[in-house]
Amino acid sequence: MRRKDVVLRVVAQVLLGPSLMVAAALIVKGYVDVGDGFAAGMVVALAVALCYVALGAPTAERMLPLLRFAPQVAVAGLLLSLLVGFLPLLFDKPLFSHFPARGQRVVTIGSLELFTPLLFDIGVFLLVFGVMAMLLHQFSGPERLVTETIDDADGEDGEGGIR
């Protein structure tokens, strides 16, 4: 292993934690300040992409077992965002109306306000991260896909199914 490889591997592993913290800050302050769920999802996806490049796909996927559930994460994010957007229709409100409404008391945890835009940003974050993780997985292993396809085409005796 060359010295550059060691530095890149260490940097990729060290930057993963801070990138998750930056993403969390973007999600919770995204409605009030600059930032949102999309930016948070991209920050985490870029950190995961760095892990894929530095460590290789098999090691990155072993190190981050959540990547196996990327399709489910993306679907959960999409469903959460759609639910937050369309739920107000059940209460005869316009699409994407905020709960609690303006002037009503907002539940807080410290300085974090818990209301529907936060849920929407979390849904967008999950959707963006899930889709980007699926793309990274697909782009990282085209040779695995080709090998699996060739193996599937061969029969039990090793001869191809096409004659």
mmCIF file with all atom_site columns, C-alpha atoms in Angstrom:
data_model
loop_
_atom_site.group_PDB
_atom_site.id
_atom_site.type_symbol
_atom_site.label_atom_id
_atom_site.label_alt_id
_atom_site.label_comp_id
_atom_site.label_asym_id
_atom_site.label_entity_id
_atom_site.label_seq_id
_atom_site.pdbx_PDB_ins_code
_atom_site.Cartn_x
_atom_site.Cartn_y
_atom_site.Cartn_z
_atom_site.occupancy
_atom_site.B_iso_or_equiv
_atom_site.pdbx_formal_charge
_atom_site.auth_seq_id
_atom_site.auth_comp_id
_atom_site.auth_asym_id
_atom_site.auth_atom_id
_atom_site.pdbx_PDB_model_num
ATOM 1   C CA . MET A 1 1   ? 0.000   0.000   0.000   1.00 0.00 ? 1   MET A CA 1
ATOM 2   C CA . ARG A 1 2   ? 1.393   3.391   -0.977  1.00 0.00 ? 2   ARG A CA 1
ATOM 3   C CA . ARG A 1 3   ? 1.527   6.335   1.389   1.00 0.00 ? 3   ARG A CA 1
ATOM 4   C CA . LYS A 1 4   ? -1.160  8.198   -0.596  1.00 0.00 ? 4   LYS A CA 1
ATOM 5   C CA . ASP A 1 5   ? -3.521  5.263   -0.163  1.00 0.00 ? 5   ASP A CA 1
ATOM 6   C CA . VAL A 1 6   ? -3.052  5.247   3.602   1.00 0.00 ? 6   VAL A CA 1
ATOM 7   C CA . VAL A 1 7   ? -3.727  8.974   3.889   1.00 0.00 ? 7   VAL A CA 1
ATOM 8   C CA . LEU A 1 8   ? -6.819  8.732   1.678   1.00 0.00 ? 8   LEU A CA 1
ATOM 9   C CA . ARG A 1 9   ? -8.196  5.788   3.653   1.00 0.00 ? 9   ARG A CA 1
ATOM 10  C CA . VAL A 1 10  ? -7.694  7.529   6.989   1.00 0.00 ? 10  VAL A CA 1
ATOM 11  C CA . VAL A 1 11  ? -9.187  10.800  5.722   1.00 0.00 ? 11  VAL A CA 1
ATOM 12  C CA . ALA A 1 12  ? -12.249 8.968   4.360   1.00 0.00 ? 12  ALA A CA 1
ATOM 13  C CA . GLN A 1 13  ? -12.874 7.247   7.681   1.00 0.00 ? 13  GLN A CA 1
ATOM 14  C CA . VAL A 1 14  ? -12.231 10.365  9.762   1.00 0.00 ? 14  VAL A CA 1
ATOM 15  C CA . LEU A 1 15  ? -14.507 12.617  7.666   1.00 0.00 ? 15  LEU A CA 1
ATOM 16  C CA . LEU A 1 16  ? -17.519 10.329  7.891   1.00 0.00 ? 16  LEU A CA 1
ATOM 17  C CA . GLY A 1 17  ? -18.455 11.313  11.464  1.00 0.00 ? 17  GLY A CA 1
ATOM 18  C CA . PRO A 1 18  ? -18.170 15.083  11.007  1.00 0.00 ? 18  PRO A CA 1
ATOM 19  C CA . SER A 1 19  ? -20.131 14.882  7.762   1.00 0.00 ? 19  SER A CA 1
ATOM 20  C CA . LEU A 1 20  ? -22.997 13.208  9.637   1.00 0.00 ? 20  LEU A CA 1
ATOM 21  C CA . MET A 1 21  ? -22.930 16.013  12.194  1.00 0.00 ? 21  MET A CA 1
ATOM 22  C CA . VAL A 1 22  ? -22.968 18.676  9.467   1.00 0.00 ? 22  VAL A CA 1
ATOM 23  C CA . ALA A 1 23  ? -25.900 16.891  7.832   1.00 0.00 ? 23  ALA A CA 1
ATOM 24  C CA . ALA A 1 24  ? -27.804 16.834  11.129  1.00 0.00 ? 24  ALA A CA 1
ATOM 25  C CA . ALA A 1 25  ? -27.197 20.565  11.545  1.00 0.00 ? 25  ALA A CA 1
ATOM 26  C CA . LEU A 1 26  ? -28.443 21.200  8.008   1.00 0.00 ? 26  LEU A CA 1
ATOM 27  C CA . ILE A 1 27  ? -31.611 19.226  8.663   1.00 0.00 ? 27  ILE A CA 1
ATOM 28  C CA . VAL A 1 28  ? -32.592 20.880  11.946  1.00 0.00 ? 28  VAL A CA 1
ATOM 29  C CA . LYS A 1 29  ? -31.736 24.441  10.932  1.00 0.00 ? 29  LYS A CA 1
ATOM 30  C CA . GLY A 1 30  ? -32.683 24.111  7.282   1.00 0.00 ? 30  GLY A CA 1
ATOM 31  C CA . TYR A 1 31  ? -36.144 25.651  7.653   1.00 0.00 ? 31  TYR A CA 1
ATOM 32  C CA . VAL A 1 32  ? -34.989 28.706  9.575   1.00 0.00 ? 32  VAL A CA 1
ATOM 33  C CA . ASP A 1 33  ? -31.545 29.242  8.085   1.00 0.00 ? 33  ASP A CA 1
ATOM 34  C CA . VAL A 1 34  ? -29.807 28.318  4.848   1.00 0.00 ? 34  VAL A CA 1
ATOM 35  C CA . GLY A 1 35  ? -29.795 24.563  4.225   1.00 0.00 ? 35  GLY A CA 1
ATOM 36  C CA . ASP A 1 36  ? -32.248 21.719  3.943   1.00 0.00 ? 36  ASP A CA 1
ATOM 37  C CA . GLY A 1 37  ? -32.703 17.971  3.686   1.00 0.00 ? 37  GLY A CA 1
ATOM 38  C CA . PHE A 1 38  ? -31.374 17.861  0.134   1.00 0.00 ? 38  PHE A CA 1
ATOM 39  C CA . ALA A 1 39  ? -28.068 19.470  1.111   1.00 0.00 ? 39  ALA A CA 1
ATOM 40  C CA . ALA A 1 40  ? -27.803 17.173  4.137   1.00 0.00 ? 40  ALA A CA 1
ATOM 41  C CA . GLY A 1 41  ? -28.397 14.109  1.966   1.00 0.00 ? 41  GLY A CA 1
ATOM 42  C CA . MET A 1 42  ? -25.734 15.230  -0.486  1.00 0.00 ? 42  MET A CA 1
ATOM 43  C CA . VAL A 1 43  ? -23.197 15.876  2.297   1.00 0.00 ? 43  VAL A CA 1
ATOM 44  C CA . VAL A 1 44  ? -23.610 12.337  3.636   1.00 0.00 ? 44  VAL A CA 1
ATOM 45  C CA . ALA A 1 45  ? -23.649 10.854  0.116   1.00 0.00 ? 45  ALA A CA 1
ATOM 46  C CA . LEU A 1 46  ? -20.368 12.615  -0.712  1.00 0.00 ? 46  LEU A CA 1
ATOM 47  C CA . ALA A 1 47  ? -18.770 11.252  2.464   1.00 0.00 ? 47  ALA A CA 1
ATOM 48  C CA . VAL A 1 48  ? -19.967 7.754   1.542   1.00 0.00 ? 48  VAL A CA 1
ATOM 49  C CA . ALA A 1 49  ? -18.661 8.256   -2.014  1.00 0.00 ? 49  ALA A CA 1
ATOM 50  C CA . LEU A 1 50  ? -15.258 9.126   -0.562  1.00 0.00 ? 50  LEU A CA 1
ATOM 51  C CA . CYS A 1 51  ? -15.368 5.867   1.423   1.00 0.00 ? 51  CYS A CA 1
ATOM 52  C CA . TYR A 1 52  ? -16.205 3.947   -1.757  1.00 0.00 ? 52  TYR A CA 1
ATOM 53  C CA . VAL A 1 53  ? -13.259 5.532   -3.594  1.00 0.00 ? 53  VAL A CA 1
ATOM 54  C CA . ALA A 1 54  ? -10.760 5.223   -0.753  1.00 0.00 ? 54  ALA A CA 1
ATOM 55  C CA . LEU A 1 55  ? -11.681 1.831   0.673   1.00 0.00 ? 55  LEU A CA 1
ATOM 56  C CA . GLY A 1 56  ? -13.280 0.052   -2.247  1.00 0.00 ? 56  GLY A CA 1
ATOM 57  C CA . ALA A 1 57  ? -16.897 -1.038  -2.499  1.00 0.00 ? 57  ALA A CA 1
ATOM 58  C CA . PRO A 1 58  ? -16.717 -4.276  -0.451  1.00 0.00 ? 58  PRO A CA 1
ATOM 59  C CA . THR A 1 59  ? -14.926 -2.621  2.484   1.00 0.00 ? 59  THR A CA 1
ATOM 60  C CA . ALA A 1 60  ? -17.170 0.455   2.421   1.00 0.00 ? 60  ALA A CA 1
ATOM 61  C CA . GLU A 1 61  ? -20.277 -1.719  2.410   1.00 0.00 ? 61  GLU A CA 1
ATOM 62  C CA . ARG A 1 62  ? -18.944 -3.809  5.315   1.00 0.00 ? 62  ARG A CA 1
ATOM 63  C CA . MET A 1 63  ? -18.051 -0.657  7.250   1.00 0.00 ? 63  MET A CA 1
ATOM 64  C CA . LEU A 1 64  ? -21.475 0.932   6.618   1.00 0.00 ? 64  LEU A CA 1
ATOM 65  C CA . PRO A 1 65  ? -24.085 -1.847  6.828   1.00 0.00 ? 65  PRO A CA 1
ATOM 66  C CA . LEU A 1 66  ? -26.924 0.678   6.362   1.00 0.00 ? 66  LEU A CA 1
ATOM 67  C CA . LEU A 1 67  ? -25.939 0.865   2.683   1.00 0.00 ? 67  LEU A CA 1
ATOM 68  C CA . ARG A 1 68  ? -27.586 -2.541  2.162   1.00 0.00 ? 68  ARG A CA 1
ATOM 69  C CA . PHE A 1 69  ? -30.924 -0.922  2.939   1.00 0.00 ? 69  PHE A CA 1
ATOM 70  C CA . ALA A 1 70  ? -30.519 2.044   0.570   1.00 0.00 ? 70  ALA A CA 1
ATOM 71  C CA . PRO A 1 71  ? -33.634 1.225   -1.507  1.00 0.00 ? 71  PRO A CA 1
ATOM 72  C CA . GLN A 1 72  ? -35.760 0.930   1.624   1.00 0.00 ? 72  GLN A CA 1
ATOM 73  C CA . VAL A 1 73  ? -34.306 4.188   2.984   1.00 0.00 ? 73  VAL A CA 1
ATOM 74  C CA . ALA A 1 74  ? -35.148 5.983   -0.272  1.00 0.00 ? 74  ALA A CA 1
ATOM 75  C CA . VAL A 1 75  ? -38.714 4.651   -0.299  1.00 0.00 ? 75  VAL A CA 1
ATOM 76  C CA . ALA A 1 76  ? -39.206 5.567   3.374   1.00 0.00 ? 76  ALA A CA 1
ATOM 77  C CA . GLY A 1 77  ? -37.991 9.095   2.659   1.00 0.00 ? 77  GLY A CA 1
ATOM 78  C CA . LEU A 1 78  ? -40.308 9.441   -0.322  1.00 0.00 ? 78  LEU A CA 1
ATOM 79  C CA . LEU A 1 79  ? -43.295 8.164   1.652   1.00 0.00 ? 79  LEU A CA 1
ATOM 80  C CA . LEU A 1 80  ? -42.542 10.456  4.605   1.00 0.00 ? 80  LEU A CA 1
ATOM 81  C CA . SER A 1 81  ? -42.240 13.515  2.356   1.00 0.00 ? 81  SER A CA 1
ATOM 82  C CA . LEU A 1 82  ? -45.456 12.660  0.514   1.00 0.00 ? 82  LEU A CA 1
ATOM 83  C CA . LEU A 1 83  ? -47.269 12.051  3.796   1.00 0.00 ? 83  LEU A CA 1
ATOM 84  C CA . VAL A 1 84  ? -46.178 15.418  5.184   1.00 0.00 ? 84  VAL A CA 1
ATOM 85  C CA . GLY A 1 85  ? -47.170 17.122  1.942   1.00 0.00 ? 85  GLY A CA 1
ATOM 86  C CA . PHE A 1 86  ? -50.576 15.538  1.460   1.00 0.00 ? 86  PHE A CA 1
ATOM 87  C CA . LEU A 1 87  ? -51.689 15.019  5.086   1.00 0.00 ? 87  LEU A CA 1
ATOM 88  C CA . PRO A 1 88  ? -53.159 18.549  5.337   1.00 0.00 ? 88  PRO A CA 1
ATOM 89  C CA . LEU A 1 89  ? -55.741 17.594  2.690   1.00 0.00 ? 89  LEU A CA 1
ATOM 90  C CA . LEU A 1 90  ? -57.403 15.368  5.303   1.00 0.00 ? 90  LEU A CA 1
ATOM 91  C CA . PHE A 1 91  ? -57.989 18.485  7.429   1.00 0.00 ? 91  PHE A CA 1
ATOM 92  C CA . ASP A 1 92  ? -59.312 20.637  4.546   1.00 0.00 ? 92  ASP A CA 1
ATOM 93  C CA . LYS A 1 93  ? -56.049 22.576  4.358   1.00 0.00 ? 93  LYS A CA 1
ATOM 94  C CA . PRO A 1 94  ? -53.945 23.306  1.260   1.00 0.00 ? 94  PRO A CA 1
ATOM 95  C CA . LEU A 1 95  ? -51.082 20.990  0.281   1.00 0.00 ? 95  LEU A CA 1
ATOM 96  C CA . PHE A 1 96  ? -47.920 21.365  2.356   1.00 0.00 ? 96  PHE A CA 1
ATOM 97  C CA . SER A 1 97  ? -49.637 23.370  5.106   1.00 0.00 ? 97  SER A CA 1
ATOM 98  C CA . HIS A 1 98  ? -47.534 23.534  8.241   1.00 0.00 ? 98  HIS A CA 1
ATOM 99  C CA . PHE A 1 99  ? -48.615 22.076  11.559  1.00 0.00 ? 99  PHE A CA 1
ATOM 100 C CA . PRO A 1 100 ? -48.825 23.715  13.981  1.00 0.00 ? 100 PRO A CA 1
ATOM 101 C CA . ALA A 1 101 ? -50.166 26.690  12.066  1.00 0.00 ? 101 ALA A CA 1
ATOM 102 C CA . ARG A 1 102 ? -48.828 30.214  12.399  1.00 0.00 ? 102 ARG A CA 1
ATOM 103 C CA . GLY A 1 103 ? -49.629 31.659  15.800  1.00 0.00 ? 103 GLY A CA 1
ATOM 104 C CA . GLN A 1 104 ? -50.038 28.270  17.488  1.00 0.00 ? 104 GLN A CA 1
ATOM 105 C CA . ARG A 1 105 ? -47.620 26.930  20.077  1.00 0.00 ? 105 ARG A CA 1
ATOM 106 C CA . VAL A 1 106 ? -44.746 24.886  18.640  1.00 0.00 ? 106 VAL A CA 1
ATOM 107 C CA . VAL A 1 107 ? -43.297 21.993  20.638  1.00 0.00 ? 107 VAL A CA 1
ATOM 108 C CA . THR A 1 108 ? -39.575 22.479  21.223  1.00 0.00 ? 108 THR A CA 1
ATOM 109 C CA . ILE A 1 109 ? -36.682 20.391  22.453  1.00 0.00 ? 109 ILE A CA 1
ATOM 110 C CA . GLY A 1 110 ? -34.105 22.926  23.526  1.00 0.00 ? 110 GLY A CA 1
ATOM 111 C CA . SER A 1 111 ? -33.971 25.303  20.564  1.00 0.00 ? 111 SER A CA 1
ATOM 112 C CA . LEU A 1 112 ? -35.207 22.692  18.066  1.00 0.00 ? 112 LEU A CA 1
ATOM 113 C CA . GLU A 1 113 ? -38.778 23.303  16.920  1.00 0.00 ? 113 GLU A CA 1
ATOM 114 C CA . LEU A 1 114 ? -40.715 20.134  16.111  1.00 0.00 ? 114 LEU A CA 1
ATOM 115 C CA . PHE A 1 115 ? -43.130 20.774  13.256  1.00 0.00 ? 115 PHE A CA 1
ATOM 116 C CA . THR A 1 116 ? -43.923 19.408  9.809   1.00 0.00 ? 116 THR A CA 1
ATOM 117 C CA . PRO A 1 117 ? -41.167 21.167  7.795   1.00 0.00 ? 117 PRO A CA 1
ATOM 118 C CA . LEU A 1 118 ? -38.624 19.274  9.905   1.00 0.00 ? 118 LEU A CA 1
ATOM 119 C CA . LEU A 1 119 ? -40.312 15.964  9.027   1.00 0.00 ? 119 LEU A CA 1
ATOM 120 C CA . PHE A 1 120 ? -40.353 16.956  5.360   1.00 0.00 ? 120 PHE A CA 1
ATOM 121 C CA . ASP A 1 121 ? -36.620 17.750  5.459   1.00 0.00 ? 121 ASP A CA 1
ATOM 122 C CA . ILE A 1 122 ? -35.915 14.387  7.108   1.00 0.00 ? 122 ILE A CA 1
ATOM 123 C CA . GLY A 1 123 ? -37.892 12.675  4.339   1.00 0.00 ? 123 GLY A CA 1
ATOM 124 C CA . VAL A 1 124 ? -35.969 14.524  1.628   1.00 0.00 ? 124 VAL A CA 1
ATOM 125 C CA . PHE A 1 125 ? -32.690 13.647  3.364   1.00 0.00 ? 125 PHE A CA 1
ATOM 126 C CA . LEU A 1 126 ? -33.590 9.947   3.443   1.00 0.00 ? 126 LEU A CA 1
ATOM 127 C CA . LEU A 1 127 ? -34.685 10.020  -0.195  1.00 0.00 ? 127 LEU A CA 1
ATOM 128 C CA . VAL A 1 128 ? -31.545 11.776  -1.459  1.00 0.00 ? 128 VAL A CA 1
ATOM 129 C CA . PHE A 1 129 ? -29.199 9.633   0.616   1.00 0.00 ? 129 PHE A CA 1
ATOM 130 C CA . GLY A 1 130 ? -30.956 6.406   -0.388  1.00 0.00 ? 130 GLY A CA 1
ATOM 131 C CA . VAL A 1 131 ? -30.896 7.206   -4.100  1.00 0.00 ? 131 VAL A CA 1
ATOM 132 C CA . MET A 1 132 ? -27.264 8.334   -4.022  1.00 0.00 ? 132 MET A CA 1
ATOM 133 C CA . ALA A 1 133 ? -26.228 5.226   -2.070  1.00 0.00 ? 133 ALA A CA 1
ATOM 134 C CA . MET A 1 134 ? -27.971 3.024   -4.660  1.00 0.00 ? 134 MET A CA 1
ATOM 135 C CA . LEU A 1 135 ? -26.173 4.861   -7.470  1.00 0.00 ? 135 LEU A CA 1
ATOM 136 C CA . LEU A 1 136 ? -22.814 4.517   -5.725  1.00 0.00 ? 136 LEU A CA 1
ATOM 137 C CA . HIS A 1 137 ? -23.412 0.802   -5.271  1.00 0.00 ? 137 HIS A CA 1
ATOM 138 C CA . GLN A 1 138 ? -24.329 0.369   -8.937  1.00 0.00 ? 138 GLN A CA 1
ATOM 139 C CA . PHE A 1 139 ? -21.394 2.433   -10.211 1.00 0.00 ? 139 PHE A CA 1
ATOM 140 C CA . SER A 1 140 ? -18.904 0.734   -7.900  1.00 0.00 ? 140 SER A CA 1
ATOM 141 C CA . GLY A 1 141 ? -19.379 -2.784  -9.143  1.00 0.00 ? 141 GLY A CA 1
ATOM 142 C CA . PRO A 1 142 ? -20.087 -3.100  -12.862 1.00 0.00 ? 142 PRO A CA 1
ATOM 143 C CA . GLU A 1 143 ? -17.559 -5.940  -13.084 1.00 0.00 ? 143 GLU A CA 1
ATOM 144 C CA . ARG A 1 144 ? -19.495 -7.868  -10.405 1.00 0.00 ? 144 ARG A CA 1
ATOM 145 C CA . LEU A 1 145 ? -22.685 -7.446  -12.404 1.00 0.00 ? 145 LEU A CA 1
ATOM 146 C CA . VAL A 1 146 ? -21.056 -8.673  -15.623 1.00 0.00 ? 146 VAL A CA 1
ATOM 147 C CA . THR A 1 147 ? -19.511 -11.672 -13.850 1.00 0.00 ? 147 THR A CA 1
ATOM 148 C CA . GLU A 1 148 ? -22.836 -12.607 -12.242 1.00 0.00 ? 148 GLU A CA 1
ATOM 149 C CA . THR A 1 149 ? -24.603 -12.328 -15.602 1.00 0.00 ? 149 THR A CA 1
ATOM 150 C CA . ILE A 1 150 ? -22.047 -14.590 -17.300 1.00 0.00 ? 150 ILE A CA 1
ATOM 151 C CA . ASP A 1 151 ? -22.283 -17.133 -14.463 1.00 0.00 ? 151 ASP A CA 1
ATOM 152 C CA . ASP A 1 152 ? -26.086 -17.123 -14.684 1.00 0.00 ? 152 ASP A CA 1
ATOM 153 C CA . ALA A 1 153 ? -25.963 -17.756 -18.444 1.00 0.00 ? 153 ALA A CA 1
ATOM 154 C CA . ASP A 1 154 ? -23.876 -20.905 -17.974 1.00 0.00 ? 154 ASP A CA 1
ATOM 155 C CA . GLY A 1 155 ? -25.783 -24.085 -17.196 1.00 0.00 ? 155 GLY A CA 1
ATOM 156 C CA . GLU A 1 156 ? -24.971 -26.690 -14.576 1.00 0.00 ? 156 GLU A CA 1
ATOM 157 C CA . ASP A 1 157 ? -22.438 -28.286 -16.905 1.00 0.00 ? 157 ASP A CA 1
ATOM 158 C CA . GLY A 1 158 ? -20.697 -24.974 -17.623 1.00 0.00 ? 158 GLY A CA 1
ATOM 159 C CA . GLU A 1 159 ? -22.058 -24.797 -21.127 1.00 0.00 ? 159 GLU A CA 1
ATOM 160 C CA . GLY A 1 160 ? -24.032 -21.757 -22.122 1.00 0.00 ? 160 GLY A CA 1
ATOM 161 C CA . GLY A 1 161 ? -27.768 -22.017 -22.553 1.00 0.00 ? 161 GLY A CA 1
ATOM 162 C CA . ILE A 1 162 ? -27.569 -20.609 -26.096 1.00 0.00 ? 162 ILE A CA 1
ATOM 163 C CA . ARG A 1 163 ? -26.468 -23.026 -28.822 1.00 0.00 ? 163 ARG A CA 1
#
